[in-house]
CSV table of C-alpha atoms and ligand atoms in Angstrom, one decimal:
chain,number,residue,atom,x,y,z
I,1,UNK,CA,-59.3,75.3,-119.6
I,2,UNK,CA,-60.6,75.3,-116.1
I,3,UNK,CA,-61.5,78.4,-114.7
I,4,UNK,CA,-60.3,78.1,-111.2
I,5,UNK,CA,-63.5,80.9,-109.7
I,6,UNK,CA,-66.1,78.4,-111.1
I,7,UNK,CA,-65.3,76.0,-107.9
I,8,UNK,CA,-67.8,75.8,-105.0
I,9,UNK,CA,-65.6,78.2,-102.5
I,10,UNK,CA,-68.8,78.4,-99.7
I,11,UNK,CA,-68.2,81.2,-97.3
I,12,UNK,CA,-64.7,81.8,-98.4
I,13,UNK,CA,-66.0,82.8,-102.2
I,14,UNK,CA,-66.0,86.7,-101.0
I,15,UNK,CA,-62.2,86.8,-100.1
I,16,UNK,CA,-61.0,86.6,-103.3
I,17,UNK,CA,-59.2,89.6,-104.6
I,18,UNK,CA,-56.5,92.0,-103.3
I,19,UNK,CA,-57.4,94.2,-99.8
I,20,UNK,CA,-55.4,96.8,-98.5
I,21,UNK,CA,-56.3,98.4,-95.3
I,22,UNK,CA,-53.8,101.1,-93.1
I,23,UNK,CA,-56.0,101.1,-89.6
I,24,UNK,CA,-54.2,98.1,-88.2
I,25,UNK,CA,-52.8,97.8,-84.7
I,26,UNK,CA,-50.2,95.1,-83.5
I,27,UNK,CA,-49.7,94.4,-79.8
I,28,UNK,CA,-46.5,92.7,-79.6
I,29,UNK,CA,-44.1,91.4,-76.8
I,30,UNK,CA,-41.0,93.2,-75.4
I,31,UNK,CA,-38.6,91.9,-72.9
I,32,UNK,CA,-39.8,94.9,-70.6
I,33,UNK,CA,-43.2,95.5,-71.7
I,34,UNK,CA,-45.4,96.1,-74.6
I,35,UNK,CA,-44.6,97.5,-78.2
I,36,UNK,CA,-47.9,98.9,-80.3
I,37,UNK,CA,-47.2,98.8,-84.1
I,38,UNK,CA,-49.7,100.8,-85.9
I,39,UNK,CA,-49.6,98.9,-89.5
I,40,UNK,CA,-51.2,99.1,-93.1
I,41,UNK,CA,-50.8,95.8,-95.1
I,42,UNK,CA,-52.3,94.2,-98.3
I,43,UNK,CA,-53.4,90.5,-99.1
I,44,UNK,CA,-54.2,88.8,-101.8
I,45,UNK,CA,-56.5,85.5,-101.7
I,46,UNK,CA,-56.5,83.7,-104.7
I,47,UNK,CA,-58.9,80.9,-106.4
I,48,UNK,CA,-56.7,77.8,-105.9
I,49,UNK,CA,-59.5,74.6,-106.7
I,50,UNK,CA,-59.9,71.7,-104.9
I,51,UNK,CA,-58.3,69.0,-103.7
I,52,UNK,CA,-59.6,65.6,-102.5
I,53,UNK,CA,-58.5,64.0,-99.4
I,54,UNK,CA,-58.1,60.2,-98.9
I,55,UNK,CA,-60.5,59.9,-101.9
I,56,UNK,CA,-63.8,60.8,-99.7
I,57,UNK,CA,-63.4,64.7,-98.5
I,58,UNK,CA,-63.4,67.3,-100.5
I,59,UNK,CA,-61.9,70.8,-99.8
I,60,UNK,CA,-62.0,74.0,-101.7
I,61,UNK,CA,-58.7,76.0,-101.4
I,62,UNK,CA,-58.2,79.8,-101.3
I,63,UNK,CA,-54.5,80.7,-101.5
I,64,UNK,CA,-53.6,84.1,-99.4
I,65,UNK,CA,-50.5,86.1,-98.9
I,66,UNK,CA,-50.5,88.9,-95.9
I,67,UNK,CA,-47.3,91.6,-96.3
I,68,UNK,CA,-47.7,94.2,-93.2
I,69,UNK,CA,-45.7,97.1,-92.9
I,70,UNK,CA,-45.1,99.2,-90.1
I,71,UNK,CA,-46.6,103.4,-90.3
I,72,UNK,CA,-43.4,104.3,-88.4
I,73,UNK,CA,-40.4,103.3,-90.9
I,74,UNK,CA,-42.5,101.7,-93.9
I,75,UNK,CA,-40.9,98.6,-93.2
I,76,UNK,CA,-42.1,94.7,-93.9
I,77,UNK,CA,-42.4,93.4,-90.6
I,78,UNK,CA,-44.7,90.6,-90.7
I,79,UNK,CA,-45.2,88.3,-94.1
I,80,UNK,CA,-47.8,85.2,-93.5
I,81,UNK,CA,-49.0,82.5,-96.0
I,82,UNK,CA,-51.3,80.1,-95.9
I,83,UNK,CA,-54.9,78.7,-97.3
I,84,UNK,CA,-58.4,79.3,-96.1
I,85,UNK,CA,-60.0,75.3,-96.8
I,86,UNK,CA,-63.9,75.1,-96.7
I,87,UNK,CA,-65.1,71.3,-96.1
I,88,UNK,CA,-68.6,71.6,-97.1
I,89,UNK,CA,-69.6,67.9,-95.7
I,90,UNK,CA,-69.4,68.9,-92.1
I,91,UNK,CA,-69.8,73.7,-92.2
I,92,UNK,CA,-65.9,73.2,-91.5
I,93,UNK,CA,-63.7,75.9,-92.4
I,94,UNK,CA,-59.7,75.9,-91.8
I,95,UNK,CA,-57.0,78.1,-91.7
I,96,UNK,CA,-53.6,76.5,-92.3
I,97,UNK,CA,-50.3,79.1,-92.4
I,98,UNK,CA,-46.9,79.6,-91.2
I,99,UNK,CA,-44.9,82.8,-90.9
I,100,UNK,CA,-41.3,83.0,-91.6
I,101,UNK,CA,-40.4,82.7,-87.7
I,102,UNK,CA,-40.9,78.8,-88.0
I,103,UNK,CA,-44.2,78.5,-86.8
I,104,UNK,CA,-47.1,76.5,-88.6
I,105,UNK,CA,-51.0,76.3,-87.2
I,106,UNK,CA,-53.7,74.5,-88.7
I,107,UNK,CA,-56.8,75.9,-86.8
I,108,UNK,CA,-60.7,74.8,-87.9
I,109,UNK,CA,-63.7,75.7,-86.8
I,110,UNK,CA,-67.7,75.3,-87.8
I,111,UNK,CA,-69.2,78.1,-89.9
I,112,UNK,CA,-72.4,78.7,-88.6
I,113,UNK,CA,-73.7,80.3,-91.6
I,114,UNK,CA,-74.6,84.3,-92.4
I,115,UNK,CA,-75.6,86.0,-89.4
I,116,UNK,CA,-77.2,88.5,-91.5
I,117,UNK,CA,-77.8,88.7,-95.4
I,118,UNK,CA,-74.4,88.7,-96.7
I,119,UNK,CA,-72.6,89.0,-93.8
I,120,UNK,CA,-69.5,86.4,-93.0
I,121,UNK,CA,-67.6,85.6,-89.7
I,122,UNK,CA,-65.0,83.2,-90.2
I,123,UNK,CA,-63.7,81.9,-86.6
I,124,UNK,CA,-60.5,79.7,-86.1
I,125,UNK,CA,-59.0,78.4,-83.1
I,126,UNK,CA,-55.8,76.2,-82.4
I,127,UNK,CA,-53.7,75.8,-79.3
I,128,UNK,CA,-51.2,73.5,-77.9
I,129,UNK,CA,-52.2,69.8,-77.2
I,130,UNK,CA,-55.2,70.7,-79.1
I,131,UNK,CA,-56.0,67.2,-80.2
I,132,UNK,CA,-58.0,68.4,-83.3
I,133,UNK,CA,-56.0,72.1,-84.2
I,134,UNK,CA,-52.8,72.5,-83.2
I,135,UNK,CA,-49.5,74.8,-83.8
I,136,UNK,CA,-46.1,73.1,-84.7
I,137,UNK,CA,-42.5,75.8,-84.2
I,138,UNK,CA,-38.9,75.3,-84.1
I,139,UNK,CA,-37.0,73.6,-81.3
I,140,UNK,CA,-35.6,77.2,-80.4
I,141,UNK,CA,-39.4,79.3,-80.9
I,142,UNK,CA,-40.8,76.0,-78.9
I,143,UNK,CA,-38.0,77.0,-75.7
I,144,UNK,CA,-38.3,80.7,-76.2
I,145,UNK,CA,-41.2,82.1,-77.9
I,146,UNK,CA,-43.7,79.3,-77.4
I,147,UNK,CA,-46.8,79.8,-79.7
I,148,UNK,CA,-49.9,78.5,-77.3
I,149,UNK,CA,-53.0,79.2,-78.5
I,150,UNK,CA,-53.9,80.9,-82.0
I,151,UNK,CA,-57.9,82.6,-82.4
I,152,UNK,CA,-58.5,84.2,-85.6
I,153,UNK,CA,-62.2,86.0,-86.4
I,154,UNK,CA,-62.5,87.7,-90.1
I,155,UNK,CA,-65.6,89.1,-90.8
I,156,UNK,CA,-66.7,89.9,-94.2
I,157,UNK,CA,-68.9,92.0,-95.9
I,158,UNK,CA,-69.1,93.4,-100.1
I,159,UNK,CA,-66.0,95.1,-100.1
I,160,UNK,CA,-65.5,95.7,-96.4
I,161,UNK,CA,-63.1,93.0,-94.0
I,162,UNK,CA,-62.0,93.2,-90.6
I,163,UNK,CA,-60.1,90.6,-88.6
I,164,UNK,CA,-58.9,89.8,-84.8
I,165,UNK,CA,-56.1,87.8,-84.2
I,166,UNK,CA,-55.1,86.5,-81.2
I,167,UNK,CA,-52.0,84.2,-80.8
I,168,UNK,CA,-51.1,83.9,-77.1
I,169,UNK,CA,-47.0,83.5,-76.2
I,170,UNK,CA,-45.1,82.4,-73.7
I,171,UNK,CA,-41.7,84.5,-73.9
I,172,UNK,CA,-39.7,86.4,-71.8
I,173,UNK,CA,-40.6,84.2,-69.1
I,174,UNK,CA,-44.6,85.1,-69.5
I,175,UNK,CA,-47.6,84.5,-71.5
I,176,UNK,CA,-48.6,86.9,-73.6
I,177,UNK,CA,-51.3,88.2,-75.5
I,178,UNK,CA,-49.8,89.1,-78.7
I,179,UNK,CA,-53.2,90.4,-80.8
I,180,UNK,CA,-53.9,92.3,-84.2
I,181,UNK,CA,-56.1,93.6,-85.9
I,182,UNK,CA,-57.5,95.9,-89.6
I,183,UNK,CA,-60.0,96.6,-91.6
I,184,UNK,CA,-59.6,96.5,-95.3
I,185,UNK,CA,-61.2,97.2,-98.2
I,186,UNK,CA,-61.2,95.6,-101.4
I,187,UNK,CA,-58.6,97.4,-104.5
Q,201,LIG,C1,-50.6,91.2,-88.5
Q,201,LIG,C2,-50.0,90.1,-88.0
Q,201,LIG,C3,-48.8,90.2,-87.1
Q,201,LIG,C4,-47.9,91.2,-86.9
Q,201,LIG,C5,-47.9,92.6,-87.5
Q,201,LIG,C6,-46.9,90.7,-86.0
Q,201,LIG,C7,-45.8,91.4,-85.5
Q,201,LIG,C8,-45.0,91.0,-84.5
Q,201,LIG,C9,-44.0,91.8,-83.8
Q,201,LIG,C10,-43.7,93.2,-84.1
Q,201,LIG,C11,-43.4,91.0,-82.9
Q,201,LIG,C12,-42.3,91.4,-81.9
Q,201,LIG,C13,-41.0,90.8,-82.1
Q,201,LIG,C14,-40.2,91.6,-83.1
Q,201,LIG,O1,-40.1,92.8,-82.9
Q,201,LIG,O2,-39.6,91.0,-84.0
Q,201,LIG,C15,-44.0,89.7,-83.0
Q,201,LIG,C16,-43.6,88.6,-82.3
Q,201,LIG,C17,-44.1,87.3,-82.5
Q,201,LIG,N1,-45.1,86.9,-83.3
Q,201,LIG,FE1,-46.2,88.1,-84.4
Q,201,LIG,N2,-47.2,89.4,-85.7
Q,201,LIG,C18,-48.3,89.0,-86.3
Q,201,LIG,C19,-49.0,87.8,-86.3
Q,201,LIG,C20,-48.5,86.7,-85.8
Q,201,LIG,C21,-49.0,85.3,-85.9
Q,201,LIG,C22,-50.3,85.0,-86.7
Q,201,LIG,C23,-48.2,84.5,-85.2
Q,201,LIG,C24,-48.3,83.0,-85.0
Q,201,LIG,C25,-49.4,82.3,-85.1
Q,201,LIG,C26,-47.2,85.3,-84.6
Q,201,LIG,C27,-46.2,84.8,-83.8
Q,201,LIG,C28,-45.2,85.6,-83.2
Q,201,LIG,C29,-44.2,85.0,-82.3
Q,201,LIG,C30,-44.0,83.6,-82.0
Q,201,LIG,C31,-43.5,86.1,-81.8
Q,201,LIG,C32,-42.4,86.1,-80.8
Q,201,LIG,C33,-41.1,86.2,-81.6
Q,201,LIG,C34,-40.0,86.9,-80.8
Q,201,LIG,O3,-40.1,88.0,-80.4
Q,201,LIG,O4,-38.9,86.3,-80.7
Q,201,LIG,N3,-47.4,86.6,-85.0
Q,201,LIG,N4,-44.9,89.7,-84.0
């Protein structure tokens, strides 16, 4: 049988497993203002192969699942899929995922390698008429809560990972930094 860890996952090899982390801070849009949702969440990144495209590229595929719950009311209040991809012809790595608002963003960038022994940044970027990464949403999220840009930077070290997430909106008749961020460790 194959074992599906034995696959070359390059930089992304040292998310796989379950992290939980309960210092996260979400900065999210209000028709008057600003709400700030302290948060603790887990995900789970999971060994999912490879997977040949257009029979020259191929990509290994880590499978994640993000459930964030707020400190206030211990309620689910964001849920995110998606994959991490690493194309190891050209450094690329991609993040493809959509959350249950009907939103989906591909968003790529070039890993530049460890910028010190054992220590990963991951960096993603897509935005609007981005002819390379780019974010596709519902007819009524498109008119009303218009995702425009999406910047993601996870860095990752042993047992330690901490992201930033930007994803800039344009609601309530503004754009909008909507950002988040943790630090997790590894269960
Ligand atoms: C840890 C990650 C995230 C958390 C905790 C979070 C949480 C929130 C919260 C609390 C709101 C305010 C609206 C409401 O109360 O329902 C919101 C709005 C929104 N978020 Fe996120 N978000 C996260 C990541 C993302 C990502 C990655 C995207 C898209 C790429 C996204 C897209 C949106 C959009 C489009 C809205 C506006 C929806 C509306 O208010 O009608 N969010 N988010």
């Amino acid at each position: 049988m194959v074992d599906l860890l034995d696959f070359d996952y390059g930089p992304l090899r040292g998310l796989i497993g379950t992290w939980e982390g309960a210092k996260g801070m979400d900065i999210s849009p209000e028709p008057d203002g600003v709400e700030e949702n302290p948060f603790y969440e887990t995900i789970v990144f999971e060994p999912a192969g490879d997977v040949e495209n257009a029979e020259t590229r191929t990509l290994t595929i880590v499978r994640y699942h993000q459930v964030v719950s707020r400190k206030s009311n211990d309620k689910v209040f964001h849920d995110q899929v998606g994959y991490w991809l690493w194309d190891a012809e050209e450094s690329l790595v991609m993040q493809t995922l959509t959350i249950p608002r009907a939103v989906c963003v591909v968003a790529g960038g070039v890993y530049h390698g460890e910028s010190e022994p054992g220590a990963v940044t991951l960096k993603v970027r897509a935005a609007q008429g981005d002819p390379d990464w780019g974010v596709v949403e519902s007819p009524f999220m498109r008119d009303n809560a218009r995702t425009l840009a999406f910047e993601h930077e996870l860095r990752l070290q042993g047992d330690r990972l901490c992201y930033s997430e930007l994803t800039r909106l344009e609601i309530y008749g503004r754009s909008f930094d909507h950002t988040d961020t943790n630090e997790l460790t590894r269960r």
